[in-house]
CSV table of C-alpha atoms in Angstrom, one decimal:
chain,number,residue,atom,x,y,z
R,1,UNK,CA,6.5,-15.7,-7.6
R,2,UNK,CA,5.6,-18.0,-4.9
R,3,UNK,CA,3.1,-20.9,-5.5
R,4,UNK,CA,-0.6,-21.0,-4.8
R,5,UNK,CA,-2.3,-17.7,-4.1
R,6,UNK,CA,0.9,-15.8,-5.1
R,7,UNK,CA,0.9,-17.3,-8.6
R,8,UNK,CA,-2.8,-16.7,-9.0
R,9,UNK,CA,-2.4,-13.1,-7.9
R,10,UNK,CA,0.3,-12.6,-10.5
R,11,UNK,CA,-2.0,-13.9,-13.2
R,12,UNK,CA,-4.8,-11.6,-12.1
R,13,UNK,CA,-2.5,-8.6,-12.5
R,14,UNK,CA,-1.2,-9.8,-15.9
R,15,UNK,CA,-4.6,-10.4,-17.3
R,16,UNK,CA,-7.1,-8.1,-15.5
R,17,UNK,CA,-7.6,-4.5,-14.5
R,18,UNK,CA,-5.7,-3.4,-11.4
R,19,UNK,CA,-6.1,-0.4,-9.2
R,20,UNK,CA,-3.0,0.5,-7.1
R,21,UNK,CA,-4.1,2.9,-4.3
R,22,UNK,CA,-1.3,4.9,-2.8
R,23,UNK,CA,-1.7,7.4,0.0
R,24,UNK,CA,1.4,9.3,-1.2
R,25,UNK,CA,3.8,9.1,-4.1
R,26,UNK,CA,6.2,6.3,-3.2
R,27,UNK,CA,4.0,4.0,-1.1
R,28,UNK,CA,3.3,1.5,-3.8
R,29,UNK,CA,6.9,1.4,-4.9
R,30,UNK,CA,8.0,0.7,-1.3
R,31,UNK,CA,5.3,-1.7,-0.3
R,32,UNK,CA,4.4,-3.8,-3.3
R,33,UNK,CA,6.9,-2.8,-5.9
R,34,UNK,CA,8.4,-6.2,-5.8
R,35,UNK,CA,5.1,-7.7,-6.8
R,36,UNK,CA,4.8,-5.3,-9.8
R,37,UNK,CA,8.4,-6.1,-10.8
R,38,UNK,CA,7.7,-9.8,-10.6
R,39,UNK,CA,4.5,-9.5,-12.7
R,40,UNK,CA,6.5,-7.7,-15.4
R,41,UNK,CA,3.7,-6.0,-17.4
R,42,UNK,CA,0.2,-5.7,-15.8
R,43,UNK,CA,-2.5,-5.9,-18.4
R,44,UNK,CA,-4.1,-2.6,-17.3
R,45,UNK,CA,-3.0,-1.0,-14.0
R,46,UNK,CA,-3.9,2.4,-12.7
R,47,UNK,CA,-1.8,4.2,-10.0
R,48,UNK,CA,-4.2,6.2,-7.9
R,49,UNK,CA,-2.4,8.6,-5.5
R,50,UNK,CA,-4.6,10.4,-3.0
R,51,UNK,CA,-2.4,13.0,-1.2
R,52,UNK,CA,-0.2,14.6,-4.0
R,53,UNK,CA,0.3,18.0,-2.5
R,54,UNK,CA,3.1,18.3,0.1
R,55,UNK,CA,5.5,20.6,1.9
R,56,UNK,CA,7.8,17.8,2.9
R,57,UNK,CA,10.9,16.5,1.0
R,58,UNK,CA,14.0,14.7,2.1
R,59,UNK,CA,16.6,17.0,0.5
R,60,UNK,CA,16.6,20.2,2.5
R,61,UNK,CA,17.2,22.3,-0.7
R,62,UNK,CA,14.0,20.9,-2.2
R,63,UNK,CA,12.1,21.4,1.0
R,64,UNK,CA,13.1,25.1,1.0
R,65,UNK,CA,11.7,25.4,-2.5
R,66,UNK,CA,8.1,25.1,-1.3
R,67,UNK,CA,5.0,23.2,-1.9
R,68,UNK,CA,4.5,23.9,-5.6
R,69,UNK,CA,8.0,22.7,-6.5
R,70,UNK,CA,7.9,19.7,-4.2
R,71,UNK,CA,4.5,18.6,-5.5
R,72,UNK,CA,5.6,19.0,-9.1
R,73,UNK,CA,8.7,16.9,-8.4
R,74,UNK,CA,6.6,14.2,-6.9
R,75,UNK,CA,4.4,14.1,-10.0
R,76,UNK,CA,7.4,13.7,-12.2
R,77,UNK,CA,8.6,10.8,-10.0
R,78,UNK,CA,5.2,9.1,-10.2
R,79,UNK,CA,5.1,9.4,-14.0
R,80,UNK,CA,8.6,7.9,-14.2
R,81,UNK,CA,7.6,5.0,-12.0
R,82,UNK,CA,4.5,4.3,-14.1
R,83,UNK,CA,6.8,4.1,-17.2
R,84,UNK,CA,9.2,1.9,-15.4
R,85,UNK,CA,6.6,-0.6,-14.3
R,86,UNK,CA,4.4,-0.4,-17.4
R,87,UNK,CA,1.4,1.1,-15.6
R,88,UNK,CA,-1.3,2.3,-18.0
R,89,UNK,CA,-2.6,5.2,-16.1
R,90,UNK,CA,-1.7,7.7,-13.4
R,91,UNK,CA,-4.5,9.4,-11.5
R,92,UNK,CA,-3.6,12.0,-8.8
R,93,UNK,CA,-6.5,13.1,-6.6
R,94,UNK,CA,-4.7,16.3,-5.5
R,95,UNK,CA,-5.4,16.3,-1.8
R,96,UNK,CA,-3.0,18.1,0.6
R,97,UNK,CA,-1.1,15.7,2.8
R,98,UNK,CA,-0.6,15.8,6.6
R,99,UNK,CA,2.3,18.2,6.3
R,100,UNK,CA,-0.1,20.8,4.8
R,101,UNK,CA,-3.0,20.1,7.2
R,102,UNK,CA,-1.3,21.1,10.4
R,103,UNK,CA,0.2,17.8,11.5
R,104,UNK,CA,3.7,17.5,13.0
R,105,UNK,CA,5.8,14.3,13.1
R,106,UNK,CA,4.1,13.2,16.3
R,107,UNK,CA,0.5,14.1,15.5
R,108,UNK,CA,0.5,12.5,12.0
R,109,UNK,CA,1.0,9.0,13.6
R,110,UNK,CA,-1.1,9.5,16.7
R,111,UNK,CA,-4.2,11.3,15.6
R,112,UNK,CA,-7.6,9.5,15.2
R,113,UNK,CA,-9.1,9.3,11.8
R,114,UNK,CA,-12.5,10.4,13.1
R,115,UNK,CA,-11.1,13.9,14.0
R,116,UNK,CA,-9.7,14.6,10.5
R,117,UNK,CA,-11.8,17.1,8.5
R,118,UNK,CA,-10.8,15.4,5.2
R,119,UNK,CA,-12.3,12.0,6.2
R,120,UNK,CA,-15.6,12.3,4.3
R,121,UNK,CA,-14.3,14.0,1.2
R,122,UNK,CA,-11.4,11.5,0.8
R,123,UNK,CA,-13.8,8.6,1.3
R,124,UNK,CA,-16.1,10.0,-1.4
R,125,UNK,CA,-13.2,10.6,-3.9
R,126,UNK,CA,-11.7,7.2,-3.4
R,127,UNK,CA,-15.1,5.4,-3.7
R,128,UNK,CA,-15.7,7.2,-7.0
R,129,UNK,CA,-12.2,6.3,-8.2
R,130,UNK,CA,-12.6,2.7,-7.3
R,131,UNK,CA,-16.0,2.5,-9.0
R,132,UNK,CA,-14.7,4.3,-12.2
R,133,UNK,CA,-11.6,2.1,-12.4
R,134,UNK,CA,-13.6,-1.1,-13.2
R,135,UNK,CA,-10.7,-2.9,-11.5
R,136,UNK,CA,-11.1,-6.6,-10.6
R,137,UNK,CA,-8.1,-6.3,-8.2
R,138,UNK,CA,-7.5,-3.4,-5.8
R,139,UNK,CA,-4.3,-3.1,-3.8
R,140,UNK,CA,-4.4,-0.6,-0.9
R,141,UNK,CA,-2.5,0.2,2.3
R,142,UNK,CA,-3.1,-1.8,5.5
R,143,UNK,CA,-2.3,1.3,7.7
R,144,UNK,CA,0.7,-0.1,9.5
R,145,UNK,CA,2.4,2.8,11.2
R,146,UNK,CA,-0.9,4.6,11.9
R,147,UNK,CA,0.0,7.5,9.7
R,148,UNK,CA,-3.1,9.6,9.4
R,149,UNK,CA,-3.0,9.7,5.6
R,150,UNK,CA,-2.6,6.0,5.4
R,151,UNK,CA,-5.5,5.4,7.8
R,152,UNK,CA,-7.8,7.7,5.8
R,153,UNK,CA,-7.0,5.8,2.6
R,154,UNK,CA,-7.4,2.4,4.3
R,155,UNK,CA,-10.8,3.3,5.7
R,156,UNK,CA,-11.9,4.8,2.4
R,157,UNK,CA,-11.0,1.6,0.4
R,158,UNK,CA,-12.7,-0.6,3.0
R,159,UNK,CA,-15.8,1.5,2.6
R,160,UNK,CA,-15.6,1.4,-1.2
R,161,UNK,CA,-14.9,-2.3,-1.6
R,162,UNK,CA,-17.0,-3.9,-4.4
R,163,UNK,CA,-18.2,-7.4,-4.2
R,164,UNK,CA,-17.0,-8.2,-7.8
R,165,UNK,CA,-13.4,-7.0,-7.0
R,166,UNK,CA,-10.7,-8.6,-5.0
R,167,UNK,CA,-9.5,-6.0,-2.5
R,168,UNK,CA,-6.1,-6.7,-0.9
R,169,UNK,CA,-4.0,-4.8,1.5
R,170,UNK,CA,-0.2,-4.4,1.4
R,171,UNK,CA,2.1,-3.9,4.4
R,172,UNK,CA,3.0,-0.2,4.5
R,173,UNK,CA,6.7,0.3,4.1
R,174,UNK,CA,9.0,1.5,5.5
R,175,UNK,CA,6.7,1.6,8.6
R,176,UNK,CA,6.4,-2.2,8.9
R,177,UNK,CA,10.2,-2.5,8.8
R,178,UNK,CA,10.5,-0.1,11.7
R,179,UNK,CA,8.3,-2.3,14.0
R,180,UNK,CA,8.7,-5.7,15.5
R,181,UNK,CA,7.3,-8.7,13.7
R,182,UNK,CA,4.7,-9.4,16.4
R,183,UNK,CA,3.6,-5.8,16.5
R,184,UNK,CA,3.0,-5.8,12.7
R,185,UNK,CA,0.9,-9.0,12.9
R,186,UNK,CA,-1.1,-7.6,15.8
R,187,UNK,CA,-1.9,-4.5,13.8
R,188,UNK,CA,-2.9,-6.5,10.7
R,189,UNK,CA,-5.0,-9.2,12.5
R,190,UNK,CA,-6.4,-7.4,15.6
R,191,UNK,CA,-6.3,-3.8,14.6
R,192,UNK,CA,-7.4,-4.1,11.0
R,193,UNK,CA,-9.3,-7.4,11.0
R,194,UNK,CA,-7.2,-8.9,8.1
R,195,UNK,CA,-6.1,-12.4,7.3
R,196,UNK,CA,-3.2,-13.7,5.1
R,197,UNK,CA,-3.9,-13.9,1.4
R,198,UNK,CA,-0.6,-14.4,-0.3
R,199,UNK,CA,3.2,-14.3,0.2
R,200,UNK,CA,4.9,-13.1,-3.0
R,201,UNK,CA,8.4,-14.2,-3.6
R,202,UNK,CA,10.4,-11.2,-4.8
R,203,UNK,CA,13.9,-12.8,-4.5
R,204,UNK,CA,14.6,-12.5,-8.2
R,205,UNK,CA,13.5,-8.9,-8.5
R,206,UNK,CA,14.9,-7.3,-5.4
R,207,UNK,CA,17.2,-5.1,-7.5
R,208,UNK,CA,14.3,-4.0,-9.6
R,209,UNK,CA,12.3,-3.1,-6.6
R,210,UNK,CA,15.1,-1.0,-5.2
R,211,UNK,CA,15.5,0.7,-8.5
R,212,UNK,CA,11.8,1.6,-8.4
R,213,UNK,CA,12.2,3.0,-4.8
R,214,UNK,CA,15.0,5.3,-5.9
R,215,UNK,CA,12.8,6.8,-8.6
R,216,UNK,CA,11.4,8.7,-5.7
R,217,UNK,CA,14.5,10.7,-5.0
R,218,UNK,CA,12.7,13.4,-3.2
R,219,UNK,CA,11.7,11.0,-0.4
R,220,UNK,CA,14.0,7.9,-0.6
R,221,UNK,CA,17.3,7.4,1.2
R,222,UNK,CA,19.4,4.3,1.9
R,223,UNK,CA,17.8,3.9,5.3
R,224,UNK,CA,14.3,3.5,3.8
R,225,UNK,CA,15.6,0.9,1.4
R,226,UNK,CA,17.3,-1.1,4.2
R,227,UNK,CA,14.1,-1.1,6.2
R,228,UNK,CA,12.0,-2.2,3.3
R,229,UNK,CA,14.4,-5.0,2.4
R,230,UNK,CA,14.9,-6.0,6.0
R,231,UNK,CA,11.2,-6.5,6.4
R,232,UNK,CA,11.0,-8.6,3.2
R,233,UNK,CA,13.8,-10.9,4.5
R,234,UNK,CA,12.0,-11.2,7.8
R,235,UNK,CA,8.7,-12.1,6.1
R,236,UNK,CA,10.5,-14.8,4.1
R,237,UNK,CA,11.5,-16.6,7.3
R,238,UNK,CA,8.4,-16.0,9.4
R,239,UNK,CA,7.1,-18.8,11.5
R,240,UNK,CA,4.0,-20.7,10.3
R,241,UNK,CA,1.0,-18.4,10.6
R,242,UNK,CA,3.1,-15.3,10.6
R,243,UNK,CA,3.2,-15.0,6.8
R,244,UNK,CA,1.1,-16.3,4.0
R,245,UNK,CA,3.0,-19.2,2.3
R,246,UNK,CA,6.2,-18.6,4.4
R,247,UNK,CA,9.4,-19.5,2.7
R,248,UNK,CA,7.6,-20.5,-0.5
R,249,UNK,CA,10.1,-21.7,-3.1
R,250,UNK,CA,10.4,-19.9,-6.4
R,251,UNK,CA,12.3,-22.9,-7.8
R,252,UNK,CA,12.5,-26.4,-6.5
R,253,UNK,CA,15.1,-26.7,-3.7
R,254,UNK,CA,15.6,-22.9,-3.3
R,255,UNK,CA,13.8,-21.0,-0.6
R,256,UNK,CA,12.6,-17.4,-1.0
R,257,UNK,CA,15.0,-14.8,0.5
R,258,UNK,CA,12.6,-11.9,0.2
R,259,UNK,CA,8.8,-11.9,0.4
R,260,UNK,CA,6.0,-9.3,0.1
R,261,UNK,CA,2.8,-10.1,1.9
R,262,UNK,CA,-0.8,-9.3,0.9
R,263,UNK,CA,-3.8,-9.5,3.3
R,264,UNK,CA,-7.5,-9.6,2.8
R,265,UNK,CA,-10.4,-8.6,5.1
R,266,UNK,CA,-11.6,-11.5,7.3
R,267,UNK,CA,-15.0,-12.8,6.5
R,268,UNK,CA,-17.7,-11.8,9.0
R,269,UNK,CA,-18.3,-14.3,11.7
R,270,UNK,CA,-21.7,-15.9,11.4
R,271,UNK,CA,-24.1,-15.1,14.3
R,272,UNK,CA,-24.1,-17.8,17.0
R,273,UNK,CA,-27.8,-17.1,17.6
R,274,UNK,CA,-29.9,-20.2,16.5
R,275,UNK,CA,-32.4,-19.7,13.7
R,276,UNK,CA,-36.0,-19.4,15.0
R,277,UNK,CA,-37.9,-22.7,15.1
R,278,UNK,CA,-41.6,-23.3,14.4
R,279,UNK,CA,-43.9,-21.3,16.7
R,280,UNK,CA,-45.0,-23.1,19.8
R,281,UNK,CA,-48.7,-24.1,19.9
R,282,UNK,CA,-50.7,-22.1,22.4
């Protein structure tokens, strides 16, 4: 792990209750699987996956088998990942993903959240799950890539954030790896109103992260893995201000080669309006 906030985050996950919010099966493994591998054994972590019914799969043979078979396979993969990472609980919410709600490849990354009929019901279900979890740390997608399902989950978690829990946002992969570094930062800072929280050195657990990604064989291929690892290498060498704790050293004299970044909502800017003074005498 990196120093500072990264080390503190690891301790939170080792000692507290964690809620890992994933739009689809595989998003947590891709986006913050290195953090989980570096932690080793979270004290009590729940994987909450929102959209667990799907008609899409990478292998064509599986795709032809239909929604029921694909969804069952994804559940098997999620349970395997929970066992691999020592997650205490798996909670699927059972919603239909974009592939079953009439979105094509273009529409699912270009449609406004406000127009999706699932917006309110997803927000309510996620808010209830966050509340029931009792988590002191919540990890959720930042919505990089503008996939409608990721945006719905991001908005739901923002609306459900509790004051007694630390809510952090991971960089959605492989989407972040498919975009330029400056575009990713603009989305995080300007589009989502997030600020850096921690850079987590995953140099020593890269192989474990990749192993976790390949658990999701119905969706993962070599290209996804290359994009995820390419982004982690880029994050490790980002210019100051481009990554939390850039290039943090896991050991004295050795710079991190791969980093996962976590972000937090920026604090509201205080109003510039001066406080009212004493009333003028008439």
